[in-house]
Short mmCIF file of N, CA and C in Angstrom, two decimals:
data_model
loop_
_atom_site.label_atom_id
_atom_site.label_comp_id
_atom_site.label_asym_id
_atom_site.label_seq_id
_atom_site.Cartn_x
_atom_site.Cartn_y
_atom_site.Cartn_z
N MET A 18 1.06 -1.11 -0.05
CA MET A 18 -0.14 0.05 -0.10
C MET A 18 0.98 1.26 -0.16
N GLU A 19 1.73 1.20 0.93
CA GLU A 19 2.83 2.27 1.07
C GLU A 19 3.28 2.67 -0.57
N LYS A 20 3.60 1.81 -1.67
CA LYS A 20 4.19 2.18 -3.05
C LYS A 20 2.74 2.70 -3.87
N VAL A 21 1.81 2.39 -3.44
CA VAL A 21 1.14 3.05 -4.11
C VAL A 21 0.61 4.41 -3.88
N ASP A 22 0.50 4.84 -2.35
CA ASP A 22 0.61 5.79 -1.96
C ASP A 22 1.50 6.95 -2.78
N GLU A 23 2.68 6.53 -2.56
CA GLU A 23 3.75 7.42 -3.26
C GLU A 23 3.48 7.72 -4.78
N MET A 24 2.79 6.37 -5.57
CA MET A 24 2.71 6.89 -6.52
C MET A 24 1.55 7.87 -7.00
N LEU A 25 0.46 7.61 -5.95
CA LEU A 25 -0.68 8.51 -6.25
C LEU A 25 -0.79 9.71 -5.15
N ALA A 26 0.61 10.14 -4.32
CA ALA A 26 0.61 11.33 -3.95
C ALA A 26 0.30 12.64 -4.17
N SER A 27 -0.95 13.07 -4.39
CA SER A 27 -1.27 14.19 -4.51
C SER A 27 -2.71 14.66 -3.67
N PRO A 28 -2.61 16.11 -3.56
CA PRO A 28 -3.96 16.45 -2.73
C PRO A 28 -5.27 16.34 -3.28
N TRP A 29 -5.61 16.06 -4.72
CA TRP A 29 -6.55 15.81 -5.67
C TRP A 29 -6.85 14.62 -5.57
N PHE A 30 -6.17 13.69 -5.09
CA PHE A 30 -6.86 12.13 -4.99
C PHE A 30 -6.90 11.90 -3.80
N THR A 31 -8.62 11.46 -3.69
CA THR A 31 -9.20 11.41 -2.20
C THR A 31 -10.25 10.52 -2.74
N VAL A 32 -10.69 9.70 -1.48
CA VAL A 32 -11.87 8.77 -1.52
C VAL A 32 -12.84 9.60 -0.57
N TYR A 33 -14.16 8.73 -1.11
CA TYR A 33 -15.38 9.00 -0.74
C TYR A 33 -16.20 7.85 -0.27
N PRO A 34 -16.04 7.24 0.82
CA PRO A 34 -16.39 5.96 1.21
C PRO A 34 -17.89 6.01 1.33
N ASP A 35 -18.83 5.28 1.06
CA ASP A 35 -20.44 5.20 0.84
C ASP A 35 -20.41 4.23 2.05
N VAL A 36 -20.76 4.48 3.35
CA VAL A 36 -20.75 3.25 4.25
C VAL A 36 -22.10 2.66 3.36
N GLY A 37 -23.10 2.54 3.07
CA GLY A 37 -24.41 1.69 3.08
C GLY A 37 -23.66 0.63 1.79
N ASN A 38 -22.95 1.43 0.85
CA ASN A 38 -22.76 0.38 -0.54
C ASN A 38 -21.43 -0.62 0.43
N LEU A 39 -20.66 0.07 0.85
CA LEU A 39 -19.81 -0.84 1.62
C LEU A 39 -20.29 -1.88 2.45
N SER A 40 -21.15 -1.66 3.18
CA SER A 40 -21.89 -2.49 4.45
C SER A 40 -22.79 -3.45 3.41
N ALA A 41 -23.40 -3.29 2.65
CA ALA A 41 -24.24 -4.17 1.70
C ALA A 41 -23.54 -4.91 0.90
N TRP A 42 -22.29 -4.74 0.61
CA TRP A 42 -21.39 -5.88 0.20
C TRP A 42 -20.82 -6.61 0.78
N GLY A 43 -21.08 -6.73 2.25
CA GLY A 43 -20.39 -7.47 3.31
C GLY A 43 -18.82 -7.02 3.51
N ASN A 44 -18.10 -5.60 3.13
CA ASN A 44 -17.52 -5.15 3.27
C ASN A 44 -16.92 -5.01 5.03
N ASP A 45 -15.86 -5.27 5.51
CA ASP A 45 -15.28 -4.86 6.80
C ASP A 45 -15.08 -2.71 6.57
N VAL A 46 -16.55 -2.33 7.09
CA VAL A 46 -16.22 -0.93 6.84
C VAL A 46 -15.07 -0.16 7.92
N PRO A 47 -15.18 -0.62 9.33
CA PRO A 47 -14.04 -0.30 10.04
C PRO A 47 -12.71 -0.21 9.18
N ALA A 48 -12.13 -1.02 8.88
CA ALA A 48 -10.81 -1.66 8.06
C ALA A 48 -10.85 -0.89 7.06
N GLU A 49 -11.83 -0.55 6.14
CA GLU A 49 -11.93 0.15 5.01
C GLU A 49 -11.49 1.68 5.45
N LEU A 50 -12.27 2.19 6.50
CA LEU A 50 -11.84 3.39 6.69
C LEU A 50 -10.60 3.74 7.41
N LYS A 51 -10.23 3.00 8.17
CA LYS A 51 -9.16 2.95 8.66
C LYS A 51 -8.08 3.13 7.57
N LEU A 52 -8.26 2.14 6.35
CA LEU A 52 -7.11 2.45 5.32
C LEU A 52 -7.36 3.55 4.73
N GLY A 53 -8.17 4.05 4.13
CA GLY A 53 -8.33 5.33 3.53
C GLY A 53 -8.50 6.61 4.37
N ILE A 54 -8.12 7.02 5.82
CA ILE A 54 -8.52 7.89 6.51
C ILE A 54 -7.70 9.31 6.15
N ASP A 55 -6.52 8.80 5.79
CA ASP A 55 -5.52 10.05 5.28
C ASP A 55 -6.23 10.86 4.15
N ARG A 56 -6.88 10.17 3.38
CA ARG A 56 -7.69 10.31 1.80
C ARG A 56 -8.84 10.69 1.86
N ILE A 57 -9.85 10.58 3.07
CA ILE A 57 -11.02 11.03 3.00
C ILE A 57 -11.52 12.27 2.73
N ALA A 58 -12.36 12.25 1.87
CA ALA A 58 -12.90 14.19 1.26
C ALA A 58 -14.19 14.11 2.16
N ALA A 59 -14.70 13.16 2.15
CA ALA A 59 -16.26 13.14 3.31
C ALA A 59 -16.72 11.49 3.32
N ILE A 60 -17.57 11.61 4.07
CA ILE A 60 -18.32 10.21 4.22
C ILE A 60 -19.65 10.35 3.71
N HIS A 61 -20.10 9.30 3.11
CA HIS A 61 -21.34 9.11 2.37
C HIS A 61 -22.13 8.27 3.27
N LEU A 62 -22.91 8.79 3.95
CA LEU A 62 -24.12 8.22 4.93
C LEU A 62 -25.62 7.69 4.48
N LYS A 63 -25.58 6.62 4.24
CA LYS A 63 -27.22 5.90 3.56
C LYS A 63 -27.13 4.66 4.61
N ASP A 64 -28.50 3.87 4.36
CA ASP A 64 -28.75 2.74 5.17
C ASP A 64 -28.82 1.71 3.85
N THR A 65 -28.92 0.54 4.02
CA THR A 65 -28.47 -0.50 2.80
C THR A 65 -29.20 -1.78 3.12
N GLN A 66 -29.92 -2.72 2.66
CA GLN A 66 -30.17 -3.93 2.61
C GLN A 66 -29.19 -4.71 2.07
N PRO A 67 -28.53 -6.06 2.58
CA PRO A 67 -27.73 -6.37 2.21
C PRO A 67 -27.72 -7.20 1.09
N VAL A 68 -26.69 -7.49 0.32
CA VAL A 68 -26.69 -8.43 -1.08
C VAL A 68 -26.30 -9.92 -0.27
N THR A 69 -27.40 -10.63 -0.83
CA THR A 69 -26.90 -12.34 -0.30
C THR A 69 -27.50 -13.18 -1.61
N GLU A 70 -27.02 -14.51 -1.57
CA GLU A 70 -27.63 -15.04 -2.48
C GLU A 70 -29.05 -14.93 -3.07
N GLN A 71 -29.57 -14.82 -1.71
CA GLN A 71 -31.25 -14.71 -2.07
C GLN A 71 -31.86 -13.40 -2.54
N SER A 72 -30.60 -12.18 -2.31
CA SER A 72 -31.27 -10.81 -2.64
C SER A 72 -30.25 -10.16 -3.31
N PRO A 73 -30.59 -9.24 -4.25
CA PRO A 73 -29.48 -8.30 -4.83
C PRO A 73 -29.33 -7.06 -3.98
N GLY A 74 -30.08 -7.15 -2.66
CA GLY A 74 -29.70 -5.84 -1.87
C GLY A 74 -30.67 -4.92 -2.12
N GLN A 75 -30.77 -3.70 -1.38
CA GLN A 75 -31.73 -2.57 -1.57
C GLN A 75 -30.60 -1.46 -1.33
N PHE A 76 -30.19 -0.35 -2.10
CA PHE A 76 -29.53 0.77 -2.35
C PHE A 76 -30.23 1.87 -1.93
N ARG A 77 -31.30 2.01 -2.14
CA ARG A 77 -31.90 3.31 -1.84
C ARG A 77 -33.29 2.85 -1.24
N ASP A 78 -34.12 4.10 -0.69
CA ASP A 78 -35.12 4.06 -0.14
C ASP A 78 -35.51 3.05 1.10
N VAL A 79 -34.04 3.11 1.60
CA VAL A 79 -33.95 2.07 3.07
C VAL A 79 -34.05 3.26 4.25
N PRO A 80 -35.10 3.34 5.07
CA PRO A 80 -35.06 4.42 6.37
C PRO A 80 -33.80 3.97 7.13
N PHE A 81 -33.14 4.82 7.24
CA PHE A 81 -32.03 4.79 8.53
C PHE A 81 -32.36 4.44 9.93
N GLY A 82 -31.81 2.99 9.95
CA GLY A 82 -32.23 2.02 11.35
C GLY A 82 -32.66 1.01 10.74
N GLU A 83 -32.99 0.73 9.32
CA GLU A 83 -33.68 -0.45 9.38
C GLU A 83 -32.94 -0.93 7.86
N GLY A 84 -31.54 -1.15 8.21
CA GLY A 84 -30.86 -1.64 7.01
C GLY A 84 -29.98 -2.56 8.17
N CYS A 85 -28.45 -2.63 6.76
CA CYS A 85 -27.48 -3.30 7.77
C CYS A 85 -26.30 -2.56 8.23
N VAL A 86 -26.40 -0.96 8.28
CA VAL A 86 -25.40 -0.35 8.65
C VAL A 86 -25.08 -0.11 9.96
N ASP A 87 -23.99 -0.35 10.32
CA ASP A 87 -23.53 -0.42 11.64
C ASP A 87 -22.84 1.00 12.05
N PHE A 88 -24.23 2.08 11.90
CA PHE A 88 -23.70 3.50 12.29
C PHE A 88 -23.01 3.29 13.53
N VAL A 89 -23.40 3.11 14.51
CA VAL A 89 -22.87 3.54 16.15
C VAL A 89 -21.34 2.79 15.82
N GLY A 90 -21.12 1.71 15.02
CA GLY A 90 -19.49 1.19 15.00
C GLY A 90 -19.06 1.91 14.45
N ILE A 91 -19.35 2.29 13.08
CA ILE A 91 -18.67 3.20 12.13
C ILE A 91 -18.29 4.39 12.71
N PHE A 92 -19.46 5.04 13.45
CA PHE A 92 -18.75 6.28 14.09
C PHE A 92 -17.52 6.54 15.26
N LYS A 93 -17.67 4.92 16.03
CA LYS A 93 -17.01 4.91 16.81
C LYS A 93 -15.58 4.95 16.19
N THR A 94 -15.41 4.05 14.88
CA THR A 94 -14.28 3.85 14.30
C THR A 94 -13.50 5.23 14.04
N LEU A 95 -14.57 5.82 13.39
CA LEU A 95 -14.13 7.49 12.95
C LEU A 95 -13.91 8.49 13.92
N HIS A 96 -14.62 8.26 15.22
CA HIS A 96 -14.05 8.91 16.30
C HIS A 96 -12.94 8.55 17.10
N LYS A 97 -12.35 7.26 16.83
CA LYS A 97 -11.01 6.73 17.43
C LYS A 97 -9.89 7.25 16.16
N LEU A 98 -10.35 7.37 15.14
CA LEU A 98 -9.39 8.14 13.99
C LEU A 98 -9.20 9.02 14.14
N ASN A 99 -10.00 9.91 14.77
CA ASN A 99 -10.22 11.63 14.81
C ASN A 99 -10.48 12.10 13.64
N TYR A 100 -11.37 11.52 12.72
CA TYR A 100 -11.95 11.98 11.84
C TYR A 100 -12.58 13.23 12.00
N ARG A 101 -12.55 14.42 11.38
CA ARG A 101 -13.19 15.81 11.34
C ARG A 101 -13.72 16.28 10.04
N GLY A 102 -13.95 15.58 9.39
CA GLY A 102 -14.13 15.86 7.85
C GLY A 102 -15.90 16.04 7.78
N SER A 103 -16.36 15.86 6.55
CA SER A 103 -17.62 16.11 6.26
C SER A 103 -18.21 15.14 6.08
N PHE A 104 -19.67 15.07 6.31
CA PHE A 104 -20.74 13.78 6.22
C PHE A 104 -21.48 14.10 5.40
N LEU A 105 -21.95 13.41 4.54
CA LEU A 105 -23.60 13.45 3.71
C LEU A 105 -24.28 12.83 3.94
N ILE A 106 -25.56 13.07 4.08
CA ILE A 106 -26.43 12.28 4.08
C ILE A 106 -27.52 11.85 2.57
N GLU A 107 -27.92 10.40 2.17
CA GLU A 107 -28.16 10.48 1.22
C GLU A 107 -29.38 9.84 1.45
N MET A 108 -30.71 10.47 0.80
CA MET A 108 -31.76 9.95 1.48
C MET A 108 -32.62 10.09 -0.01
N TRP A 109 -34.08 9.65 0.10
CA TRP A 109 -35.21 9.89 -0.89
C TRP A 109 -36.14 10.42 -0.43
N THR A 110 -36.90 11.43 -0.94
CA THR A 110 -37.90 11.94 -0.20
C THR A 110 -38.91 12.18 -1.50
N GLU A 111 -39.02 11.58 -2.42
CA GLU A 111 -40.00 11.58 -3.45
C GLU A 111 -41.38 11.02 -3.23
N LYS A 112 -41.72 10.27 -2.09
CA LYS A 112 -42.33 9.54 -1.99
C LYS A 112 -43.23 10.23 -0.63
N ALA A 113 -42.12 11.19 0.18
CA ALA A 113 -42.63 11.51 1.42
C ALA A 113 -43.66 12.53 1.49
N LYS A 114 -44.88 12.59 2.24
CA LYS A 114 -45.70 13.49 2.42
C LYS A 114 -45.28 15.04 3.04
N GLU A 115 -44.23 14.65 3.80
CA GLU A 115 -43.43 15.91 4.78
C GLU A 115 -42.14 15.67 4.47
N PRO A 116 -41.48 16.16 3.33
CA PRO A 116 -39.78 15.96 3.01
C PRO A 116 -38.98 16.58 3.79
N VAL A 117 -39.48 18.02 3.88
CA VAL A 117 -38.66 18.48 5.00
C VAL A 117 -38.30 17.76 6.46
N LEU A 118 -39.67 17.74 6.86
CA LEU A 118 -39.36 16.66 7.90
C LEU A 118 -38.74 15.39 8.05
N GLU A 119 -39.09 14.50 7.09
CA GLU A 119 -37.99 13.37 6.74
C GLU A 119 -36.48 13.76 6.92
N ILE A 120 -36.36 15.00 6.31
CA ILE A 120 -34.73 15.20 6.33
C ILE A 120 -34.35 15.73 7.77
N ILE A 121 -35.13 16.37 8.81
CA ILE A 121 -34.60 16.95 9.88
C ILE A 121 -34.43 15.09 10.95
N GLN A 122 -35.42 14.65 10.60
CA GLN A 122 -35.68 13.22 11.48
C GLN A 122 -34.64 12.76 11.21
N ALA A 123 -34.01 12.58 9.85
CA ALA A 123 -32.99 11.30 9.53
C ALA A 123 -31.54 12.26 9.92
N ARG A 124 -31.59 13.65 9.67
CA ARG A 124 -30.18 14.31 10.70
C ARG A 124 -30.27 13.97 12.07
N ARG A 125 -31.46 14.12 12.67
CA ARG A 125 -31.41 13.75 14.29
C ARG A 125 -31.18 12.46 14.66
N TRP A 126 -31.41 11.68 13.48
CA TRP A 126 -31.28 9.97 13.89
C TRP A 126 -30.13 9.95 13.76
N ILE A 127 -28.95 10.55 12.71
CA ILE A 127 -27.45 10.18 12.64
C ILE A 127 -26.91 11.06 13.58
N GLU A 128 -27.20 12.16 14.10
CA GLU A 128 -26.73 12.88 15.01
C GLU A 128 -26.67 12.06 16.64
N ALA A 129 -27.87 11.66 16.74
CA ALA A 129 -27.98 10.61 17.78
C ALA A 129 -26.67 9.47 17.69
N ARG A 130 -26.88 8.70 16.93
CA ARG A 130 -25.88 7.64 16.42
C ARG A 130 -24.50 8.35 16.69
N MET A 131 -24.05 9.32 16.39
CA MET A 131 -22.82 10.15 16.23
C MET A 131 -22.70 10.04 17.93
N GLN A 132 -23.60 10.66 18.39
CA GLN A 132 -23.25 11.16 19.85
C GLN A 132 -23.21 9.66 20.60
N GLU A 133 -24.15 8.54 20.38
CA GLU A 133 -23.20 7.15 20.92
C GLU A 133 -21.88 7.19 20.78
N ALA A 134 -21.35 7.06 19.76
CA ALA A 134 -19.95 6.90 19.30
C ALA A 134 -19.06 7.81 19.69
N GLY A 135 -19.45 8.85 20.64
CA GLY A 135 -18.91 9.78 21.09
C GLY A 135 -18.27 11.44 20.19
N PHE A 136 -18.89 11.26 19.72
CA PHE A 136 -19.00 12.72 18.63
C PHE A 136 -19.64 13.69 19.72
N ILE A 137 -19.19 15.00 19.54
CA ILE A 137 -20.14 16.41 19.92
C ILE A 137 -21.01 16.83 18.77
N CYS A 138 -22.25 16.74 18.74
CA CYS A 138 -22.92 17.19 17.75
C CYS A 138 -23.57 18.60 18.16
#
């Protein structure tokens, strides 16, 4: 990995991990975050259903807390790594009767998981 880092040494080469996609495909999300911590531009937050032999998974329209993403575990890892970058919440509200309310509720849900992991919001 060190040689790859040397070859790609550039402030313009960054990573933008999507914890939903990583989780749905069964990746070791904490290990992936540790591997790229020095290059993370932002963290992409969404919940997903896992890909299995019986299911293609679900990558959108999964309400926070109803999928396979271990948000508290992920935030604990990021807290231990002293991550101080940006987060982006990905969600869909086309079908929502109150889209602004759903956005507010999603943010509050994410902040509560962050606080469980030791972040101050």
